[in-house]
GROMACS .gro file of C-alpha atoms in nm:
model
  157
    1MET     CA    1  -5.282  -0.684   0.883
    2LYS     CA    2  -4.932  -0.576   1.018
    3SER     CA    3  -4.749  -0.314   0.790
    4GLN     CA    4  -4.417  -0.119   0.857
    5GLN     CA    5  -4.285   0.209   0.668
    6ASP     CA    6  -3.964   0.392   0.727
    7SER     CA    7  -3.852   0.708   0.544
    8ARG     CA    8  -3.558   0.925   0.563
    9CYS     CA    9  -3.534   1.275   0.444
   10GLN     CA   10  -3.229   1.522   0.552
   11ASN     CA   11  -3.236   1.566   0.945
   12PHE     CA   12  -3.568   1.370   0.942
   13THR     CA   13  -3.671   1.037   0.989
   14TYR     CA   14  -4.036   0.923   0.986
   15MET     CA   15  -4.123   0.520   1.025
   16SER     CA   16  -4.466   0.372   1.118
   17TYR     CA   17  -4.631   0.025   1.216
   18ASN     CA   18  -4.955  -0.048   1.168
   19CYS     CA   19  -5.130  -0.402   1.350
   20ALA     CA   20  -5.493  -0.511   1.425
   21ALA     CA   21  -5.581  -0.377   1.803
   22THR     CA   22  -5.518  -0.680   2.016
   23LEU     CA   23  -5.310  -0.685   2.351
   24THR     CA   24  -5.078  -0.942   2.160
   25GLU     CA   25  -4.981  -0.725   1.867
   26VAL     CA   26  -4.983  -0.434   2.170
   27ALA     CA   27  -4.663  -0.627   2.271
   28ALA     CA   28  -4.507  -0.718   1.906
   29LEU     CA   29  -4.604  -0.270   1.870
   30ARG     CA   30  -4.417  -0.214   2.178
   31ARG     CA   31  -4.126  -0.433   2.060
   32TRP     CA   32  -4.113  -0.247   1.724
   33LEU     CA   33  -4.105   0.093   1.863
   34GLN     CA   34  -3.843  -0.010   2.167
   35GLN     CA   35  -3.636  -0.067   1.838
   36LYS     CA   36  -3.701   0.230   1.666
   37LEU     CA   37  -3.599   0.449   1.920
   38GLU     CA   38  -3.344   0.244   2.061
   39GLN     CA   39  -3.150   0.278   1.700
   40HIS     CA   40  -3.229   0.638   1.724
   41GLY     CA   41  -2.992   0.668   2.020
   42ILE     CA   42  -3.281   0.724   2.246
   43PRO     CA   43  -3.144   0.741   2.599
   44THR     CA   44  -3.282   0.396   2.815
   45ARG     CA   45  -3.493   0.661   3.048
   46ASP     CA   46  -3.689   0.801   2.770
   47ARG     CA   47  -3.785   0.497   2.577
   48GLU     CA   48  -3.899   0.348   2.869
   49THR     CA   49  -4.117   0.647   2.899
   50PHE     CA   50  -4.255   0.637   2.584
   51LEU     CA   51  -4.291   0.252   2.577
   52THR     CA   52  -4.481   0.318   2.884
   53ALA     CA   53  -4.723   0.575   2.762
   54ILE     CA   54  -4.783   0.371   2.421
   55SER     CA   55  -4.855   0.076   2.536
   56GLU     CA   56  -5.116   0.204   2.800
   57LEU     CA   57  -5.286   0.390   2.527
   58ALA     CA   58  -5.296   0.134   2.336
   59VAL     CA   59  -5.448  -0.096   2.580
   60ASN     CA   60  -5.699   0.109   2.670
   61ALA     CA   61  -5.803   0.188   2.320
   62ILE     CA   62  -5.890  -0.200   2.284
   63LYS     CA   63  -6.044  -0.190   2.635
   64HIS     CA   64  -6.272   0.087   2.719
   65PRO     CA   65  -6.429   0.284   2.430
   66GLN     CA   66  -6.751   0.121   2.267
   67PRO     CA   67  -6.703   0.016   1.975
   68PRO     CA   68  -6.320  -0.094   2.071
   69ALA     CA   69  -6.042  -0.014   1.842
   70ARG     CA   70  -5.985  -0.277   1.568
   71GLU     CA   71  -5.670  -0.102   1.460
   72LEU     CA   72  -5.363   0.089   1.573
   73GLN     CA   73  -5.077   0.307   1.384
   74ALA     CA   74  -4.775   0.413   1.559
   75SER     CA   75  -4.539   0.659   1.419
   76VAL     CA   76  -4.211   0.824   1.511
   77ASN     CA   77  -4.062   1.135   1.408
   78VAL     CA   78  -3.735   1.210   1.467
   79SER     CA   79  -3.592   1.542   1.376
   80ALA     CA   80  -3.255   1.753   1.493
   81GLY     CA   81  -3.310   1.757   1.862
   82HIS     CA   82  -3.648   1.626   1.892
   83ILE     CA   83  -3.880   1.330   1.901
   84ASN     CA   84  -4.230   1.272   1.817
   85VAL     CA   85  -4.421   0.932   1.871
   86GLU     CA   86  -4.799   0.919   1.777
   87LEU     CA   87  -5.091   0.637   1.808
   88ARG     CA   88  -5.367   0.627   1.602
   89THR     CA   89  -5.647   0.411   1.669
   90ASP     CA   90  -6.007   0.364   1.501
   91ALA     CA   91  -6.148   0.412   1.829
   92ALA     CA   92  -6.307   0.741   1.946
   93SER     CA   93  -6.199   0.738   2.353
   94PHE     CA   94  -6.232   1.106   2.427
   95SER     CA   95  -6.429   1.399   2.291
   96ASN     CA   96  -6.166   1.619   2.297
   97ARG     CA   97  -5.829   1.668   2.498
   98ASN     CA   98  -6.030   1.827   2.809
   99ALA     CA   99  -6.200   1.514   2.847
  100LEU     CA  100  -5.873   1.305   2.833
  101LEU     CA  101  -5.750   1.512   3.104
  102SER     CA  102  -6.063   1.504   3.316
  103SER     CA  103  -6.090   1.160   3.327
  104ALA     CA  104  -5.771   1.034   3.463
  105LYS     CA  105  -5.808   0.902   3.810
  106ASN     CA  106  -5.689   1.146   4.091
  107LEU     CA  107  -5.380   1.023   4.300
  108GLU     CA  108  -5.561   1.045   4.648
  109THR     CA  109  -5.887   0.883   4.529
  110ILE     CA  110  -5.709   0.598   4.369
  111ASP     CA  111  -5.767   0.233   4.560
  112PRO     CA  112  -5.425   0.163   4.649
  113PHE     CA  113  -5.522  -0.229   4.595
  114ALA     CA  114  -5.686  -0.155   4.251
  115ARG     CA  115  -5.534  -0.369   3.971
  116SER     CA  116  -5.655  -0.070   3.704
  117GLY     CA  117  -5.721   0.282   3.747
  118ARG     CA  118  -5.384   0.440   3.705
  119GLY     CA  119  -5.297   0.433   3.344
  120LEU     CA  120  -5.416   0.766   3.181
  121LEU     CA  121  -5.275   0.963   3.550
  122ILE     CA  122  -4.922   0.766   3.453
  123VAL     CA  123  -4.959   0.900   3.058
  124ILE     CA  124  -5.023   1.201   3.152
  125LYS     CA  125  -4.735   1.253   3.446
  126LEU     CA  126  -4.524   1.152   3.201
  127PHE     CA  127  -4.636   1.382   2.920
  128PRO     CA  128  -4.825   1.659   3.029
  129GLN     CA  129  -4.822   1.831   2.699
  130ILE     CA  130  -4.947   1.508   2.548
  131GLU     CA  131  -5.201   1.644   2.230
  132TYR     CA  132  -5.530   1.433   2.148
  133ARG     CA  133  -5.735   1.534   1.815
  134HIS     CA  134  -6.049   1.294   1.749
  135ARG     CA  135  -6.325   1.257   1.466
  136ASN     CA  136  -6.636   1.116   1.630
  137ALA     CA  137  -6.784   0.985   1.269
  138PRO     CA  138  -6.998   0.701   1.353
  139ALA     CA  139  -6.887   0.482   1.056
  140GLN     CA  140  -6.536   0.570   1.076
  141PRO     CA  141  -6.402   0.724   1.438
  142MET     CA  142  -6.044   0.779   1.436
  143GLU     CA  143  -5.864   0.932   1.753
  144CYS     CA  144  -5.456   1.069   1.763
  145TYR     CA  145  -5.242   1.068   2.063
  146SER     CA  146  -4.904   1.284   2.031
  147LEU     CA  147  -4.616   1.246   2.232
  148SER     CA  148  -4.321   1.468   2.195
  149LYS     CA  149  -3.960   1.514   2.401
  150ALA     CA  150  -3.697   1.749   2.303
  151PHE     CA  151  -3.325   1.650   2.334
  152PRO     CA  152  -3.004   1.884   2.426
  153SER     CA  153  -2.824   1.931   2.090
  154ASN     CA  154  -2.547   1.741   2.194
  155SER     CA  155  -2.756   1.447   2.304
  156ALA     CA  156  -2.992   1.205   2.047
  157PRO     CA  157  -3.099   1.178   1.849
   0.00000   0.00000   0.00000
């Protein structure tokens, strides 16, 4: 089930998008995020950075944890000079942020002809300050990736 929420307060906007954890829905989530970032005047390069990272994290949550994610929720928080994009899933891919960082493959050891294995490395290079929180309750696992970027005061948002 897809759902969207937009709310505005003075100098602050919050938007969210919920969907099933499928590759088709990741594409829809990406289009939603593209639209929201564009509406807030986020420069193209920064939009592409957020879109790449969120797409990679969402696909990883579907493909890698056991059990895989069944639901995805993306949220965008925009305030003066700052944007934060979060991805929540009902999976538990990592035990903590250090496990996330250490699971990224080293550039020197990646097979240059491999079809996969670079995603987390790319996300971490794009967002070195990525935040990761999780709850590893067997009946209700949850993880949250948080990506942030500040903008000069004369720029968006």
